[in-house]
Amino acid sequence: MSTFPRSYPMSGGDDQHSYNNNSSYQKAAINSVGEKTRQCIIEKLDLPLNSDLGTFRIADYGCSIGPNTFHVVQSIIDAVKFKQLEGKNETSLMPLEFQVFFNDQPNNDFNTLFITQPPSSEREYFSAGVPGSFHGQVLPRNTVHIGHTSYTTHWLSDVPENVDDKNSPAWNKNYIQCNNSIEEVTKSYKVQFTKDMKLFLEARAEEIVPGGLMIVLGQCLPDGVPLLKTYQGILVDTIGDCLMDMAKSGLTSEEKIGLFTIPAYFPQFSELETEIEKNRSFTIETMESVRHPLEYIPLSNHFLISMFRAILSTIIKEHFGEDVIDELFDRVAKKLAKYPIDFKECEKNVTYFILLKRK
Amino acid sequence: MSTFPRSYPMSGGDDQHSYNNNSSYQKAAINSVGEKTRQCIIEKLDLPLNSDLGTFRIADYGCSIGPNTFHVVQSIIDAVKFKQLEGKNETSLMPLEFQVFFNDQPNNDFNTLFITQPPSSEREYFSAGVPGSFHGQVLPRNTVHIGHTSYTTHWLSDVPENVDDKNSPAWNKNYIQCNNSIEEVTKSYKVQFTKDMKLFLEARAEEIVPGGLMIVLGQCLPDGVPLLKTYQGILVDTIGDCLMDMAKSGLTSEEKIGLFTIPAYFPQFSELETEIEKNRSFTIETMESVRHPLEYIPLSNHFLISMFRAILSTIIKEHFGEDVIDELFDRVAKKLAKYPIDFKECEKNVTYFILLKRK
């Protein structure tokens, strides 16, 4: 039950800027691997799905506030039920009961999650919210049958060492995230990422039952590609540039920007693979890159800005104050209108799908 | 997984009017039965507390937002651990892990609950919030070892039939709750209460494991005493009177008051006993009245008003609008200042403690 020193959930509530209404990019990825997830569960889940099991427990780690999490857990339940029907010779007097644990940081907007979830009459599971950092154990040992997480493991449990220290070679200058332009910064982020992936996998190894599955979906870089060559890197750097413009106008300060770091790291595919392979509690059943449906479509500025605002506004508010948000994203919009991202010139990031099985 | 047509949680947040800061009356009762609860668990809990159990699950039904719920679950855990140490001959390689389910309506302020709970480093349990009406099953079958609820079972799942119908003999007129002055109203409330206690106990019977315990703490009336003779009844009637005064001033209307009913019913002790005895899934290990520490102390008007405001403001807002609250409770304060409750003349209600054991 570790503590989490800093925690910046997605934008809460249900308004135009909320994650609830600006998570279709993540949804597209989840949808695109829906059939793969289903097949994996049917083929690889290795549990007796008879009445002895009683309760089948699913956890979504870093669920945010929906709606993607509801979609994911329903697909998992459908696949488990299908598999149960297949093995019907195991006489089952009582149907399985499903319990779903929605995990996220304690300051995640669970109120919105609970109010927007499907009504109990349409839900075939018992719902529970689990507040806590997934870098530590948040559920009891040997109680989870399928774990899932999507677009979460790039979030670090803390700001990497020295990246906000002006006197360190690992200082990230006025960049607000590791864009791989400074080697020492990349190293520092990587150290933190390595530590956090270890904590994440160790915690899941405690929670997931032998034979149970852990599905990890997310985004990383192709080998050899720095973040600054992808549109995501360009966009985050643009946000940083706009903050610098605001500093020049006296709306914030360079000092403040020098101390600001988004604790998110996108590893290269082989780096991620190495971290996963280090863990001895799971077998890697699948680890592959998948096609993101929006990969070859130039995204509109409005779409990009809404998505990044929903993801980053909590952390930006925390550091720079509530007032900067509207001004900042207005400036980002103007800058992108003037200098649109050239998607043809960008390197594409990788959407990965990993299926782990608890030994 | 039933739906709950109307749901009025305690006042959320952490401000001066929140339940978080105005629940010391309930806390006093919980504290006063602390030792009794502990003894009951030690004597009556009939489960093998060895490592085979793995996870020990506790549920607090209708937990609201704290802080009382945190206090209760910690006492329960302490008692279970004490009992486990007593039976040390059962070799336990792994310590028990505790998982606590905090249950309340989906519109309860879970965000405040999660943010104000003891930090994970000081908490010896995994925490989960369970949104849903306790009049239905909210957790899987056979998964809870100790259930607890305090000051909740007087809340009904719906407004009793006809009490808001002007043309019915069960019309509650301009009273806002059943004060036992109109027989037909009392009958209608009782029908709903009977139905709801049945649903509550049936749902708990599903969830609690054989040998597991259910602790129910609350408030009822002594046999033969109508609510209107207790200070609680007088206070609720005073709130109703102040609403009528506001109707005269045009701040609300008599029609609106005629349609307003607080869905809470305080049965007499023997009525409650009858409902509990009807259930065949539990044995009644203890059912007794206990002394509330504040029973013989005349409570200050400020204390009374703060307590009732924290309990009732959500339901009053829902019916009359947000604007009436300050005005209404100002008027209640003035009325009580002019006509103070004569505690010596009041009948005392009963604080009851029930321990049920799952067969």
XYZ file of C-alpha atoms in Angstrom:
718
model
C 0.000 0.000 0.000
C 2.468 2.625 -1.148
C 1.781 6.312 -1.074
C 1.850 8.376 -4.203
C 3.621 11.675 -3.755
C 2.103 13.383 -6.772
C -1.046 12.503 -8.560
C -2.624 14.196 -11.546
C -5.743 12.444 -12.706
C -7.473 13.174 -15.990
C -9.881 16.132 -15.965
C -12.924 15.229 -13.908
C -16.596 16.070 -14.329
C -18.602 15.824 -17.492
C -18.127 19.210 -19.199
C -16.645 20.032 -22.614
C -13.075 19.830 -21.282
C -13.499 16.624 -19.239
C -11.701 13.375 -19.972
C -15.184 11.862 -20.021
C -15.848 13.778 -23.237
C -12.310 13.816 -24.639
C -11.027 10.277 -24.588
C -12.025 9.050 -28.030
C -8.381 8.582 -29.088
C -7.907 6.085 -26.265
C -11.307 4.583 -27.065
C -10.329 3.985 -30.675
C -7.307 1.976 -29.527
C -9.385 -0.015 -27.055
C -11.944 -0.772 -29.744
C -9.295 -1.784 -32.244
C -7.927 -4.449 -29.890
C -11.382 -5.582 -28.732
C -11.392 -8.743 -30.832
C -7.778 -9.492 -29.921
C -8.581 -9.120 -26.218
C -11.547 -11.420 -26.617
C -9.521 -14.077 -28.418
C -6.739 -13.870 -25.835
C -9.144 -14.389 -22.977
C -10.804 -17.311 -24.699
C -7.487 -18.962 -25.559
C -5.293 -18.119 -22.619
C -7.421 -17.794 -19.520
C -6.625 -20.853 -17.531
C -9.094 -20.999 -14.662
C -11.900 -23.378 -13.801
C -14.923 -21.253 -14.629
C -17.357 -23.357 -12.675
C -19.431 -22.551 -9.659
C -16.544 -23.220 -7.279
C -15.025 -19.970 -8.370
C -18.146 -18.070 -7.319
C -16.872 -14.570 -7.935
C -14.872 -13.616 -11.012
C -12.873 -10.461 -10.304
C -11.720 -7.962 -12.900
C -9.625 -4.881 -12.194
C -9.063 -1.885 -14.448
C -5.950 -0.100 -13.248
C -5.879 3.646 -13.866
C -9.480 3.581 -15.076
C -9.977 7.367 -14.969
C -13.648 8.384 -15.086
C -15.028 6.602 -18.095
C -16.553 5.916 -20.481
C -13.744 3.718 -21.872
C -13.384 1.674 -18.705
C -17.049 0.549 -18.809
C -16.617 -0.557 -22.389
C -13.469 -2.537 -21.591
C -14.855 -4.386 -18.599
C -18.012 -5.321 -20.474
C -15.928 -6.826 -23.306
C -13.902 -8.814 -20.807
C -17.059 -10.119 -19.124
C -18.559 -11.083 -22.492
C -15.418 -13.057 -23.372
C -15.330 -14.833 -20.008
C -19.003 -15.758 -20.334
C -18.399 -17.069 -23.845
C -15.524 -19.191 -22.592
C -17.658 -20.451 -19.728
C -20.381 -21.519 -22.154
C -17.814 -23.333 -24.309
C -16.742 -25.486 -21.377
C -20.288 -26.265 -20.417
C -19.505 -29.839 -19.465
C -18.230 -28.422 -16.179
C -21.616 -28.442 -14.518
C -22.306 -25.034 -13.145
C -25.205 -24.840 -10.724
C -24.737 -21.178 -9.973
C -23.780 -18.595 -12.590
C -20.542 -16.713 -11.988
C -20.896 -13.363 -10.305
C -18.606 -10.649 -11.648
C -17.016 -8.004 -9.478
C -15.192 -5.136 -11.137
C -12.616 -2.986 -9.371
C -12.156 0.450 -10.897
C -8.776 1.640 -9.703
C -7.287 5.091 -9.909
C -5.587 7.707 -7.730
C -7.568 8.800 -4.637
C -8.102 12.237 -6.214
C -9.578 10.764 -9.381
C -13.190 11.885 -9.848
C -14.860 8.691 -8.621
C -18.146 10.563 -8.114
C -18.427 11.073 -11.861
C -17.325 7.491 -12.494
C -20.071 6.124 -10.230
C -22.809 8.423 -11.516
C -22.031 7.824 -15.195
C -21.623 4.064 -15.035
C -24.336 1.923 -16.630
C -27.371 1.665 -14.312
C -27.354 -1.367 -12.045
C -30.292 -2.881 -13.930
C -28.150 -3.018 -17.098
C -24.923 -3.991 -15.425
C -23.982 -7.601 -14.922
C -21.298 -6.909 -12.363
C -20.851 -5.536 -8.876
C -18.917 -2.323 -9.068
C -16.246 -1.063 -6.686
C -13.924 1.931 -6.821
C -10.401 1.380 -5.560
C -8.505 4.551 -4.663
C -4.744 4.165 -4.720
C -1.606 4.263 -6.831
C -1.165 1.224 -9.058
C 2.560 1.429 -8.365
C 1.661 -0.366 -5.149
C -0.689 -3.187 -4.224
C -4.276 -1.914 -4.133
C -6.148 -5.223 -3.892
C -5.581 -8.318 -1.751
C -3.275 -11.126 -2.824
C -4.587 -13.710 -5.269
C -7.965 -12.148 -5.823
C -7.946 -10.774 -9.373
C -8.677 -13.042 -12.343
C -8.184 -10.520 -15.138
C -6.366 -7.217 -14.805
C -6.449 -4.551 -17.484
C -4.811 -1.206 -18.000
C -4.753 1.119 -20.967
C -2.747 4.269 -21.594
C -1.449 4.412 -18.043
C 1.997 2.884 -17.636
C 3.765 5.893 -19.148
C 2.718 7.813 -16.009
C 5.559 7.821 -13.502
C 5.116 7.736 -9.751
C 7.323 10.791 -9.343
C 9.307 13.393 -11.239
C 12.615 11.803 -12.334
C 15.697 12.897 -10.422
C 17.402 16.176 -11.277
C 15.315 17.018 -14.329
C 14.079 20.136 -12.542
C 17.523 21.022 -11.158
C 19.079 23.876 -13.094
C 22.561 22.827 -11.986
C 22.289 19.233 -13.112
C 23.258 17.877 -16.540
C 19.863 16.137 -16.379
C 18.029 19.482 -16.230
C 15.183 19.470 -18.753
C 15.551 23.220 -19.374
C 12.303 24.714 -20.529
C 10.952 21.533 -21.984
C 7.994 20.313 -19.987
C 8.452 16.606 -20.707
C 11.219 14.295 -21.860
C 11.303 14.716 -25.627
C 14.592 12.780 -25.936
C 16.565 15.814 -27.075
C 18.860 15.764 -23.999
C 20.500 12.428 -23.318
C 20.918 12.938 -19.574
C 17.225 13.794 -19.247
C 16.229 10.672 -21.132
C 18.453 8.620 -18.816
C 16.872 10.092 -15.718
C 13.337 9.479 -17.009
C 14.313 5.941 -17.936
C 15.598 5.187 -14.431
C 12.250 6.260 -12.996
C 10.311 4.343 -15.655
C 12.289 1.161 -14.965
C 11.603 1.476 -11.249
C 7.910 2.139 -11.808
C 7.335 -0.712 -14.260
C 8.947 -3.027 -11.718
C 6.621 -1.765 -8.976
C 3.607 -2.031 -11.268
C 4.332 -5.620 -12.291
C 5.259 -6.742 -8.783
C 2.008 -5.348 -7.400
C -0.044 -7.041 -10.131
C 1.820 -10.303 -9.505
C 0.592 -10.176 -5.904
C -2.996 -9.463 -6.862
C -3.546 -11.737 -9.856
C -4.288 -15.417 -9.282
C -2.131 -18.109 -10.909
C -3.507 -18.677 -14.402
C -5.023 -15.186 -14.428
C -4.312 -12.591 -17.104
C -3.005 -9.057 -17.254
C -3.715 -7.004 -20.363
C -1.613 -3.899 -20.979
C -2.454 -1.514 -23.782
C -0.589 1.706 -24.425
C 1.691 3.800 -26.494
C 5.456 3.813 -26.907
C 8.051 4.862 -29.473
C 9.457 2.751 -32.268
C 13.096 1.825 -31.627
C 15.427 4.667 -32.520
C 12.767 7.359 -32.691
C 12.854 10.302 -30.258
C 9.545 11.666 -28.955
C 10.191 15.063 -30.536
C 9.756 13.537 -33.995
C 6.206 12.351 -33.250
C 3.166 14.627 -33.335
C 2.640 13.985 -29.607
C 6.148 15.238 -28.882
C 5.650 18.251 -31.130
C 2.376 19.080 -29.409
C 3.818 18.875 -25.893
C 6.757 21.029 -26.989
C 4.269 23.515 -28.444
C 2.512 23.693 -25.078
C 5.922 24.353 -23.519
C 6.621 27.085 -26.103
C 3.300 28.748 -25.323
C 4.122 28.695 -21.617
C 7.408 30.448 -22.484
C 5.470 33.032 -24.499
C 3.259 33.566 -21.466
C 6.359 34.018 -19.312
C 7.498 36.752 -21.687
C 4.123 38.444 -21.234
C 4.517 38.172 -17.462
C 1.678 35.654 -17.084
C 4.071 33.114 -15.599
C 7.845 32.938 -15.199
C 10.744 31.079 -16.775
C 11.768 29.898 -13.316
C 8.387 28.275 -12.860
C 8.612 26.579 -16.237
C 12.129 25.328 -15.425
C 10.673 23.580 -12.390
C 7.748 22.051 -14.259
C 7.971 18.481 -15.499
C 5.258 16.144 -16.684
C 6.050 12.780 -15.093
C 5.305 10.708 -18.190
C 7.802 8.692 -20.196
C 7.290 6.960 -23.514
C 9.919 4.222 -23.832
C 10.997 2.704 -27.106
C 9.426 -0.664 -27.895
C 12.519 -2.745 -27.034
C 13.038 -0.807 -23.773
C 9.505 -1.653 -22.756
C 10.035 -5.274 -23.760
C 13.151 -5.461 -21.580
C 11.259 -4.160 -18.533
C 8.420 -6.608 -19.040
C 10.822 -9.524 -19.515
C 12.593 -8.765 -16.235
C 9.513 -9.810 -14.316
C 9.542 -13.497 -13.420
C 5.947 -13.813 -12.196
C 4.269 -13.589 -15.576
C 4.781 -15.289 -18.907
C 4.528 -12.975 -21.902
C 1.808 -14.533 -24.043
C 1.628 -11.677 -26.514
C 3.575 -8.490 -27.003
C 2.993 -6.768 -30.281
C 2.392 -3.460 -31.933
C -1.114 -2.915 -33.235
C -2.505 -0.456 -35.718
C -4.211 2.522 -34.100
C -7.261 3.411 -36.212
C -6.329 7.099 -36.105
C -2.699 6.444 -36.981
C -2.932 7.452 -40.621
C -5.442 10.239 -40.271
C -4.157 13.783 -39.730
C -5.929 14.833 -36.546
C -7.614 18.213 -36.391
C -6.130 20.876 -34.145
C -9.363 20.987 -32.177
C -9.234 17.243 -31.522
C -5.578 17.337 -30.491
C -5.997 20.297 -28.167
C -9.116 18.876 -26.506
C -7.387 15.544 -25.919
C -4.226 17.051 -24.449
C -6.185 19.565 -22.376
C -8.204 16.728 -20.778
C -4.999 14.827 -20.021
C -2.756 17.674 -18.854
C -4.900 20.387 -17.330
C -4.863 18.934 -13.787
C -1.074 18.910 -13.612
C -0.733 22.315 -15.301
C -3.277 23.866 -12.907
C -1.460 22.412 -9.929
C 1.812 24.049 -10.939
C 0.766 27.266 -12.676
C -2.647 27.936 -11.148
C -6.174 27.584 -12.474
C -6.052 30.872 -14.371
C -3.505 29.892 -17.004
C -5.477 27.056 -18.605
C -7.826 28.934 -20.942
C -5.130 31.389 -21.997
C -2.579 28.615 -22.532
C -4.769 26.433 -24.715
C -5.996 29.480 -26.653
C -2.372 30.224 -27.426
C -1.724 26.600 -28.382
C -4.709 26.765 -30.749
C -3.378 29.951 -32.351
C 0.120 28.543 -32.699
C -1.142 25.333 -34.300
C -3.375 27.321 -36.646
C -0.294 29.285 -37.753
C 2.118 26.337 -37.791
C 0.070 23.167 -38.308
C 1.670 19.831 -37.496
C 2.918 18.176 -40.674
C 1.678 14.660 -40.079
C 3.435 13.342 -43.177
C 6.768 14.402 -41.750
C 6.078 12.937 -38.302
C 7.286 9.573 -37.122
C 4.477 7.367 -35.920
C 4.401 6.106 -32.373
C 3.547 2.514 -31.563
C 0.362 1.279 -29.987
C 1.265 -1.877 -28.132
C -0.799 -4.758 -26.836
C 0.634 -7.025 -24.159
C -0.926 -10.110 -22.649
C 0.713 -11.484 -19.533
C -0.259 -14.654 -17.728
C 0.404 -15.169 -14.042
C 2.588 -18.236 -13.485
C -28.472 -5.186 -8.138
C -31.617 -3.184 -7.600
C -32.059 0.391 -8.618
C -32.845 3.050 -6.086
C -35.456 5.478 -7.301
C -34.606 8.260 -4.852
C -31.397 8.772 -3.028
C -30.477 11.522 -0.600
C -27.029 11.064 0.847
C -25.704 13.034 3.784
C -24.231 16.455 2.949
C -20.972 15.969 1.083
C -17.713 17.896 1.164
C -15.841 19.027 4.212
C -17.323 22.451 5.046
C -19.120 23.635 8.199
C -22.426 22.100 7.087
C -21.025 18.755 5.884
C -21.861 15.419 7.455
C -18.103 15.012 7.757
C -18.129 17.769 10.388
C -21.589 17.152 11.841
C -21.823 13.501 12.716
C -20.656 13.499 16.325
C -24.057 12.284 17.581
C -23.701 9.139 15.504
C -20.049 8.916 16.509
C -20.945 8.971 20.195
C -23.238 5.967 19.677
C -20.583 4.103 17.725
C -18.010 4.795 20.430
C -20.374 3.726 23.182
C -20.839 0.294 21.616
C -17.166 -0.070 20.680
C -16.337 -2.466 23.490
C -19.546 -4.417 22.914
C -18.739 -4.761 19.206
C -15.261 -5.959 20.063
C -16.532 -8.548 22.536
C -19.155 -9.781 20.090
C -16.590 -10.292 17.365
C -14.246 -12.114 19.710
C -17.005 -14.362 21.065
C -19.231 -14.923 18.079
C -17.157 -14.782 14.918
C -16.990 -18.349 13.768
C -14.482 -18.487 10.957
C -11.092 -20.121 10.609
C -8.815 -17.096 10.785
C -5.820 -18.852 9.320
C -3.935 -18.271 6.137
C -6.423 -20.282 4.068
C -8.840 -17.415 4.401
C -6.342 -15.046 2.761
C -8.559 -12.008 2.549
C -10.868 -10.930 5.367
C -13.641 -8.729 3.968
C -15.543 -6.096 5.912
C -18.406 -4.007 4.543
C -19.870 -0.830 6.004
C -23.311 -0.353 4.496
C -24.463 3.252 4.196
C -21.042 4.516 5.249
C -21.618 8.128 4.187
C -18.405 10.133 3.924
C -16.705 9.630 7.247
C -15.114 10.007 9.657
C -17.248 7.513 11.622
C -16.893 4.737 9.092
C -13.073 4.757 9.340
C -13.311 4.490 13.099
C -15.730 1.567 12.924
C -13.769 -0.497 10.436
C -10.544 -0.015 12.373
C -12.232 -1.287 15.558
C -13.518 -4.320 13.697
C -10.061 -5.059 12.292
C -8.480 -4.691 15.736
C -10.966 -7.191 17.182
C -10.423 -9.694 14.370
C -6.656 -9.445 14.783
C -6.990 -9.958 18.538
C -9.106 -13.042 17.938
C -6.618 -14.326 15.404
C -3.779 -13.955 17.925
C -5.820 -15.823 20.536
C -6.143 -18.838 18.255
C -2.465 -18.801 17.423
C -2.217 -22.596 17.408
C -3.699 -22.420 13.931
C -0.377 -21.898 12.224
C -0.634 -18.903 10.004
C 2.188 -18.487 7.542
C 0.761 -15.433 5.896
C -0.973 -12.640 7.795
C -4.602 -11.961 6.876
C -5.141 -9.166 4.401
C -8.137 -6.964 5.116
C -10.324 -5.496 2.419
C -12.951 -2.947 3.384
C -15.959 -2.114 1.225
C -17.423 1.325 1.875
C -20.960 1.186 0.549
C -23.373 4.013 -0.063
C -25.656 5.409 -2.757
C -23.950 6.218 -6.094
C -24.461 9.948 -5.436
C -22.743 9.786 -2.049
C -19.623 11.957 -2.006
C -17.074 9.157 -2.463
C -14.434 11.686 -3.535
C -14.443 13.181 -0.045
C -14.514 9.700 1.499
C -11.419 8.654 -0.460
C -9.488 11.870 0.124
C -10.205 12.005 3.865
C -9.523 8.356 4.650
C -6.380 7.541 6.630
C -3.315 7.584 4.335
C -2.397 4.192 2.893
C 0.786 4.085 4.983
C -1.337 4.141 8.169
C -4.112 1.922 6.895
C -3.971 -1.816 7.338
C -6.631 -2.563 4.778
C -7.320 -2.287 1.079
C -10.081 0.195 0.543
C -12.922 0.023 -1.980
C -15.989 2.177 -2.494
C -19.176 0.370 -3.457
C -21.840 2.541 -5.054
C -25.357 1.141 -4.748
C -28.472 0.876 -2.632
C -28.118 -1.516 0.296
C -31.715 -2.550 -0.324
C -30.233 -4.765 -3.010
C -27.153 -6.923 -3.278
C -24.062 -4.754 -3.797
C -21.330 -7.362 -3.290
C -20.922 -10.922 -4.580
C -22.377 -13.922 -2.756
C -20.474 -15.327 0.200
C -17.702 -12.785 0.222
C -18.245 -10.635 3.319
C -17.004 -11.795 6.736
C -18.300 -8.923 8.842
C -20.971 -6.450 7.761
C -21.736 -3.293 9.693
C -24.287 -0.529 9.419
C -25.105 2.337 11.714
C -27.943 4.857 11.610
C -29.095 3.735 8.194
C -31.954 1.252 8.281
C -34.567 3.915 9.056
C -33.979 5.202 5.509
C -36.595 3.793 3.168
C -36.003 2.900 -0.453
C -38.958 5.011 -1.528
C -41.671 7.332 -0.283
C -44.437 5.197 1.272
C -47.624 4.850 -0.756
C -50.206 7.617 -0.696
C -48.592 9.752 1.996
C -48.200 12.544 -0.558
C -51.686 12.050 -2.005
C -54.076 14.753 -0.793
C -57.076 12.513 -1.482
C -55.844 9.540 0.500
C -56.533 8.856 4.182
C -52.767 8.149 4.331
C -51.979 11.731 3.319
C -49.353 13.145 5.672
C -50.766 16.678 5.353
C -48.125 19.278 5.980
C -45.973 17.070 8.155
C -42.716 16.272 6.416
C -42.126 12.897 8.047
C -44.190 10.259 9.828
C -44.543 11.552 13.382
C -47.154 8.901 14.279
C -49.968 11.431 14.677
C -52.007 9.979 11.789
C -52.624 6.238 11.998
C -53.000 5.687 8.254
C -49.704 7.445 7.625
C -47.936 5.290 10.181
C -49.405 2.192 8.531
C -48.180 3.230 5.111
C -44.672 3.987 6.405
C -44.637 0.655 8.208
C -45.509 -1.265 5.046
C -42.545 0.307 3.285
C -40.258 -0.250 6.270
C -41.228 -3.931 6.454
C -40.528 -4.371 2.767
C -37.189 -2.568 3.019
C -35.928 -4.436 6.078
C -36.704 -7.659 4.248
C -34.730 -6.513 1.205
C -31.859 -5.337 3.392
C -31.582 -8.613 5.287
C -32.023 -10.777 2.203
C -29.247 -8.912 0.418
C -26.916 -9.240 3.423
C -27.758 -12.936 3.671
C -26.473 -13.360 0.112
C -23.280 -11.440 0.745
C -22.214 -12.649 4.184
C -20.435 -15.996 4.507
C -21.815 -18.707 6.820
C -20.466 -17.970 10.298
C -20.003 -14.298 9.416
C -21.510 -11.441 11.404
C -23.770 -8.487 10.692
C -23.785 -5.618 13.184
C -26.694 -3.191 13.075
C -26.681 -0.038 15.175
C -29.429 2.544 15.061
C -32.275 4.377 16.619
C -35.895 3.415 17.133
C -38.790 4.289 19.433
C -39.657 2.634 22.729
C -42.859 0.585 22.455
C -45.936 2.777 22.678
C -44.139 6.062 22.081
C -44.970 8.156 19.003
C -42.133 10.036 17.291
C -43.773 13.392 18.004
C -43.046 12.963 21.713
C -39.287 12.684 21.173
C -37.012 15.656 20.568
C -36.177 14.286 17.129
C -39.859 14.271 16.229
C -40.320 17.772 17.624
C -37.360 19.033 15.650
C -38.549 17.579 12.357
C -42.021 19.008 12.979
C -40.385 22.383 13.683
C -38.611 22.200 10.324
C -42.021 21.467 8.773
C -43.551 24.453 10.611
C -40.798 26.724 9.335
C -41.440 25.539 5.786
C -45.124 26.433 6.299
C -44.065 29.892 7.530
C -41.980 30.249 4.401
C -44.995 29.252 2.296
C -46.954 32.060 3.958
C -44.166 34.459 2.982
C -44.320 33.144 -0.579
C -40.877 31.538 -0.402
C -42.391 28.140 -1.139
C -45.955 26.801 -1.362
C -48.263 24.652 0.736
C -48.765 22.421 -2.298
C -45.045 21.773 -2.449
C -44.936 20.964 1.250
C -47.900 18.606 0.874
C -45.891 16.651 -1.677
C -42.730 16.533 0.426
C -41.990 13.473 2.526
C -38.790 12.381 4.162
C -38.518 8.634 3.485
C -37.358 7.700 6.978
C -39.273 5.621 9.503
C -38.429 4.978 13.122
C -40.169 1.763 14.199
C -40.905 0.877 17.787
C -38.490 -1.613 19.342
C -40.821 -4.614 19.118
C -41.736 -3.784 15.508
C -38.068 -3.823 14.609
C -37.601 -7.077 16.494
C -40.445 -8.669 14.529
C -38.884 -7.682 11.208
C -35.483 -9.030 12.208
C -36.988 -12.293 13.468
C -38.781 -12.896 10.175
C -35.459 -13.469 8.463
C -34.414 -17.116 8.517
C -30.830 -16.687 7.293
C -29.417 -15.168 10.457
C -29.544 -16.058 14.110
C -30.057 -13.114 16.434
C -27.100 -13.256 18.793
C -27.832 -9.941 20.478
C -30.617 -7.411 20.221
C -30.672 -4.845 22.967
C -31.093 -1.196 23.722
C -27.938 0.604 24.721
C -27.389 3.883 26.459
C -26.539 6.723 24.087
C -23.947 8.941 25.799
C -25.868 12.071 24.826
C -29.217 10.646 25.955
C -29.404 12.545 29.218
C -27.773 15.744 28.096
C -29.999 18.526 26.738
C -28.471 19.202 23.339
C -27.798 22.787 22.290
C -29.899 24.276 19.520
C -26.749 24.826 17.485
C -25.788 21.150 17.778
C -29.283 19.948 16.858
C -29.613 22.228 13.870
C -26.153 21.395 12.509
C -26.853 17.679 12.825
C -30.250 17.805 11.131
C -29.000 20.169 8.439
C -26.191 17.729 7.533
C -28.706 14.876 7.372
C -31.610 16.577 5.608
C -30.264 19.329 3.396
C -29.751 17.095 0.322
C -33.380 15.953 0.294
C -34.720 19.425 1.099
C -32.622 20.995 -1.689
C -33.849 18.392 -4.162
C -37.491 19.237 -3.480
C -37.465 22.942 -2.615
C -34.314 24.143 -4.373
C -30.900 25.137 -3.136
C -32.006 28.622 -2.107
C -34.274 27.661 0.767
C -31.662 25.983 2.954
C -30.011 28.958 4.672
C -33.340 30.731 5.177
C -35.021 27.577 6.463
C -32.384 26.725 9.046
C -32.155 30.365 10.128
C -35.880 30.225 10.823
C -35.509 26.905 12.662
C -32.791 28.490 14.820
C -35.016 31.458 15.632
C -37.995 29.244 16.418
C -35.948 27.031 18.713
C -34.478 30.095 20.425
C -38.022 31.294 21.117
C -39.516 27.882 21.947
C -36.671 25.683 23.172
C -37.212 21.934 23.269
C -38.056 20.851 26.812
C -35.844 17.790 27.059
C -37.302 16.843 30.441
C -40.740 16.520 28.918
C -39.534 14.518 25.910
C -39.707 10.783 25.648
C -36.330 9.226 24.923
C -35.766 7.201 21.832
C -33.893 3.915 21.899
C -30.425 3.278 20.574
C -30.308 -0.373 19.594
C -27.472 -2.768 18.990
C -28.108 -5.935 17.006
C -25.680 -8.715 16.267
C -26.734 -11.234 13.635
C -24.848 -14.339 12.651
C -25.188 -15.924 9.223
C -26.390 -19.527 9.513
